[in-house]
């Protein structure tokens, strides 16, 4: 039945037949996405162990993260193209196999060089799992149930980065870093055993795929080369920028020039290619374009804050790695609880109002954290993190739904690829920006505070005298006590500068999200979410 009148033959022919076991399919593809996203963050806390075990420096070990992100970023946006060439189910199975074998190889790697090679393969295998999982969900569920299905997927991709550092630290401390990779192998075997009989390409999808292949389909070698080089250099630039002092480094500058040149050429090339690997013409659908922008910002704040909060409690409050993970984890569990609720509401409340609520909630949570000081308690931190994740839950599902509104049904692979790419690149940009801003603001606050640390400042002089008396009473000589007093004040200045730089970062994230709220007013009505895919504009 069409949205505007009696069903026409074409409408009936296009009406999909949804599988009876679709909830089991949702669980399988959700687990696949969880496994892949988890490996983005699970190795973060294990780098020092990896470096020590493989006789490498800490800086060299960071390539374990960068190599995965680069290959993942390259494969993710062209997963839709691979699905059309190979068939969605076949590509999904191949991705699981590559990811599982590469995980086994990572766990058994004899040197850092081999580990990086295997991480590249693992990232390539994982790059197809997120978007293909989402595309399978979009085609397996009727629009009325799609919100709840995306809730299962959302739990996977939002909960995984939240729990990753905690899980990685626990495994590394109680077993060894090898097991953060080896545990993927049994999970991959289970996924294969379930996915092979359960996941199927729909008849309409397979017919459209075969018709396209028969219609003079050609491989876009130029597009693939531009994409691989552009996204690869972009990811390296974002990951290594702060470490190399950004554009003061000729290496980072070269990465930036290559990335901008290749990605600009890619857009122009793909717009006029008959069979593009990335269909940028989809951005003419306004809701799709806005959904990608907001999904980019969701990744920006989600991964940026997930990086900042553990660093904040360890560097400023002196928490252990395990305790820092326990600050983050309850927010992940809150996501698990809230996603089904939001999935239920998504069929009853317009997506744009849910997105507005999510943006405001996340923004206010960032302002709340920006008001903390060194006396903040563990309970206050956990509550603030839960407050933030409640807002994130109201963003992921509605934005995913909005991306499909009005876009032709045969573009689901491309839609899911773009949406997941936007979130992943947003996360990389977020991590780079908050890390850079943190370092720059720490330098700024340090310089401002140091201006008051002079013998001519009455408060400074009084504090030096007080501390000198304290250290003298502890048994130190007068000169030694005065040196200890000055050193204590210098340490205090550094700690305060660091605290204020973290609070500045949280404040910045809050401003960004509150500032994005008016964007949702540009969206058209999202009631079309209840219409069949492709039945929109």
Short mmCIF file of N, CA and C in Angstrom, two decimals, residues 35-47 50 54 60-73 75 98-109 111-127 177-182 184 239:
data_model
loop_
_atom_site.label_atom_id
_atom_site.label_comp_id
_atom_site.label_asym_id
_atom_site.label_seq_id
_atom_site.Cartn_x
_atom_site.Cartn_y
_atom_site.Cartn_z
N UNK A 35 31.41 -6.63 18.21
CA UNK A 35 32.76 -7.19 18.17
C UNK A 35 33.71 -6.27 17.42
N UNK A 36 33.24 -5.71 16.32
CA UNK A 36 34.10 -4.86 15.51
C UNK A 36 34.38 -3.52 16.19
N UNK A 37 33.34 -2.87 16.73
CA UNK A 37 33.52 -1.56 17.35
C UNK A 37 34.36 -1.69 18.62
N UNK A 38 34.18 -2.80 19.33
CA UNK A 38 34.95 -3.02 20.56
C UNK A 38 36.45 -2.98 20.29
N UNK A 39 36.88 -3.50 19.14
CA UNK A 39 38.31 -3.57 18.86
C UNK A 39 38.90 -2.22 18.51
N UNK A 40 38.06 -1.19 18.34
CA UNK A 40 38.60 0.15 18.12
C UNK A 40 39.19 0.69 19.41
N UNK A 41 38.58 0.36 20.56
CA UNK A 41 38.99 0.96 21.83
C UNK A 41 39.60 -0.02 22.83
N UNK A 42 39.41 -1.31 22.62
CA UNK A 42 39.82 -2.27 23.64
C UNK A 42 41.34 -2.32 23.82
N UNK A 43 42.08 -1.99 22.76
CA UNK A 43 43.55 -2.06 22.84
C UNK A 43 44.18 -0.80 23.41
N UNK A 44 43.37 0.26 23.62
CA UNK A 44 43.93 1.54 24.05
C UNK A 44 44.74 1.43 25.34
N UNK A 45 44.17 0.72 26.33
CA UNK A 45 44.81 0.66 27.65
C UNK A 45 45.91 -0.38 27.70
N UNK A 46 46.09 -1.13 26.62
CA UNK A 46 47.08 -2.22 26.62
C UNK A 46 48.35 -1.87 25.87
N UNK A 47 48.45 -0.63 25.37
CA UNK A 47 49.58 -0.28 24.52
C UNK A 47 50.92 -0.42 25.24
N UNK A 50 51.78 -4.04 25.30
CA UNK A 50 52.16 -4.50 23.96
C UNK A 50 53.57 -4.03 23.63
N UNK A 54 56.75 -6.60 23.05
CA UNK A 54 57.30 -6.72 21.70
C UNK A 54 58.53 -5.84 21.49
N UNK A 60 55.79 3.92 19.02
CA UNK A 60 55.67 2.92 17.95
C UNK A 60 54.42 2.07 18.14
N UNK A 61 54.08 1.78 19.40
CA UNK A 61 52.93 0.93 19.68
C UNK A 61 51.61 1.59 19.29
N UNK A 62 51.57 2.93 19.22
CA UNK A 62 50.32 3.60 18.85
C UNK A 62 49.90 3.26 17.42
N UNK A 63 50.84 2.75 16.60
CA UNK A 63 50.47 2.34 15.25
C UNK A 63 49.54 1.12 15.27
N UNK A 64 49.48 0.42 16.40
CA UNK A 64 48.52 -0.67 16.55
C UNK A 64 47.10 -0.12 16.46
N UNK A 65 46.88 1.07 16.98
CA UNK A 65 45.57 1.72 16.89
C UNK A 65 45.37 2.36 15.52
N UNK A 66 46.39 3.10 15.08
CA UNK A 66 46.26 3.85 13.82
C UNK A 66 46.05 2.93 12.63
N UNK A 67 46.78 1.83 12.56
CA UNK A 67 46.67 0.92 11.41
C UNK A 67 45.26 0.35 11.29
N UNK A 68 44.66 0.02 12.43
CA UNK A 68 43.29 -0.51 12.42
C UNK A 68 42.31 0.55 11.92
N UNK A 69 42.46 1.77 12.44
CA UNK A 69 41.53 2.85 12.08
C UNK A 69 41.65 3.21 10.60
N UNK A 70 42.87 3.18 10.06
CA UNK A 70 43.06 3.55 8.66
C UNK A 70 42.38 2.55 7.73
N UNK A 71 42.66 1.26 7.91
CA UNK A 71 42.06 0.26 7.02
C UNK A 71 40.55 0.19 7.24
N UNK A 72 40.11 0.37 8.47
CA UNK A 72 38.68 0.37 8.76
C UNK A 72 37.98 1.52 8.05
N UNK A 73 38.61 2.71 8.10
CA UNK A 73 38.02 3.89 7.47
C UNK A 73 37.95 3.75 5.95
N UNK A 75 37.66 0.80 4.14
CA UNK A 75 36.69 -0.22 3.72
C UNK A 75 35.25 0.18 4.05
N UNK A 98 37.52 -12.81 7.65
CA UNK A 98 38.76 -12.04 7.64
C UNK A 98 39.05 -11.48 9.02
N UNK A 99 38.01 -10.93 9.66
CA UNK A 99 38.19 -10.33 10.99
C UNK A 99 38.64 -11.38 12.00
N UNK A 100 38.04 -12.56 11.96
CA UNK A 100 38.37 -13.60 12.94
C UNK A 100 39.78 -14.14 12.74
N UNK A 101 40.13 -14.41 11.47
CA UNK A 101 41.49 -14.92 11.19
C UNK A 101 42.54 -13.88 11.54
N UNK A 102 42.26 -12.62 11.20
CA UNK A 102 43.21 -11.55 11.54
C UNK A 102 43.33 -11.38 13.05
N UNK A 103 42.24 -11.57 13.79
CA UNK A 103 42.29 -11.48 15.25
C UNK A 103 43.18 -12.57 15.82
N UNK A 104 43.06 -13.78 15.29
CA UNK A 104 43.91 -14.88 15.72
C UNK A 104 45.38 -14.55 15.45
N UNK A 105 45.64 -14.00 14.27
CA UNK A 105 47.02 -13.63 13.91
C UNK A 105 47.56 -12.52 14.81
N UNK A 106 46.69 -11.54 15.17
CA UNK A 106 47.11 -10.47 16.07
C UNK A 106 47.52 -11.04 17.43
N UNK A 107 46.72 -11.97 17.94
CA UNK A 107 47.01 -12.56 19.23
C UNK A 107 48.29 -13.36 19.26
N UNK A 108 48.69 -13.87 18.09
CA UNK A 108 49.90 -14.70 18.01
C UNK A 108 51.08 -13.96 17.38
N UNK A 109 50.92 -12.66 17.12
CA UNK A 109 51.96 -11.90 16.41
C UNK A 109 53.30 -11.95 17.15
N UNK A 111 55.99 -10.01 16.53
CA UNK A 111 56.68 -8.73 16.60
C UNK A 111 55.68 -7.61 16.35
N UNK A 112 56.09 -6.38 16.65
CA UNK A 112 55.20 -5.24 16.45
C UNK A 112 54.87 -5.06 14.97
N UNK A 113 55.84 -5.26 14.10
CA UNK A 113 55.59 -5.11 12.66
C UNK A 113 54.51 -6.04 12.17
N UNK A 114 54.60 -7.31 12.58
CA UNK A 114 53.56 -8.25 12.17
C UNK A 114 52.21 -7.91 12.82
N UNK A 115 52.23 -7.45 14.04
CA UNK A 115 50.97 -7.07 14.70
C UNK A 115 50.28 -5.95 13.93
N UNK A 116 51.05 -4.97 13.47
CA UNK A 116 50.48 -3.86 12.70
C UNK A 116 49.89 -4.37 11.38
N UNK A 117 50.62 -5.28 10.71
CA UNK A 117 50.10 -5.86 9.45
C UNK A 117 48.78 -6.57 9.71
N UNK A 118 48.72 -7.37 10.76
CA UNK A 118 47.50 -8.12 11.05
C UNK A 118 46.37 -7.20 11.50
N UNK A 119 46.73 -6.09 12.16
CA UNK A 119 45.69 -5.12 12.54
C UNK A 119 45.10 -4.43 11.31
N UNK A 120 45.93 -4.22 10.28
CA UNK A 120 45.41 -3.66 9.03
C UNK A 120 44.37 -4.62 8.43
N UNK A 121 44.70 -5.91 8.41
CA UNK A 121 43.75 -6.90 7.90
C UNK A 121 42.50 -6.98 8.77
N UNK A 122 42.69 -6.89 10.08
CA UNK A 122 41.54 -6.93 10.98
C UNK A 122 40.62 -5.73 10.75
N UNK A 123 41.21 -4.54 10.58
CA UNK A 123 40.42 -3.35 10.32
C UNK A 123 39.68 -3.43 8.99
N UNK A 124 40.34 -4.05 7.99
CA UNK A 124 39.69 -4.21 6.68
C UNK A 124 38.49 -5.16 6.80
N UNK A 125 38.66 -6.26 7.53
CA UNK A 125 37.54 -7.18 7.73
C UNK A 125 36.43 -6.54 8.53
N UNK A 126 36.81 -5.78 9.56
CA UNK A 126 35.79 -5.14 10.40
C UNK A 126 35.09 -3.99 9.72
N UNK A 127 35.73 -3.37 8.73
CA UNK A 127 35.14 -2.21 8.07
C UNK A 127 33.80 -2.49 7.42
N UNK A 177 47.73 -9.27 27.08
CA UNK A 177 47.17 -8.47 25.98
C UNK A 177 46.79 -9.33 24.79
N UNK A 178 47.41 -10.50 24.64
CA UNK A 178 47.09 -11.37 23.51
C UNK A 178 45.60 -11.73 23.48
N UNK A 179 45.00 -11.85 24.66
CA UNK A 179 43.61 -12.31 24.73
C UNK A 179 42.59 -11.26 24.32
N UNK A 180 42.99 -9.99 24.25
CA UNK A 180 42.03 -8.99 23.76
C UNK A 180 41.74 -9.22 22.28
N UNK A 181 42.65 -9.90 21.58
CA UNK A 181 42.43 -10.26 20.19
C UNK A 181 41.92 -11.70 20.04
N UNK A 182 42.47 -12.61 20.83
CA UNK A 182 42.12 -14.03 20.70
C UNK A 182 40.65 -14.29 21.05
N UNK A 184 38.16 -12.76 20.08
CA UNK A 184 37.31 -12.57 18.90
C UNK A 184 37.10 -13.87 18.13
N UNK A 239 45.15 11.05 13.73
CA UNK A 239 45.66 10.22 14.81
C UNK A 239 47.03 10.68 15.29
#
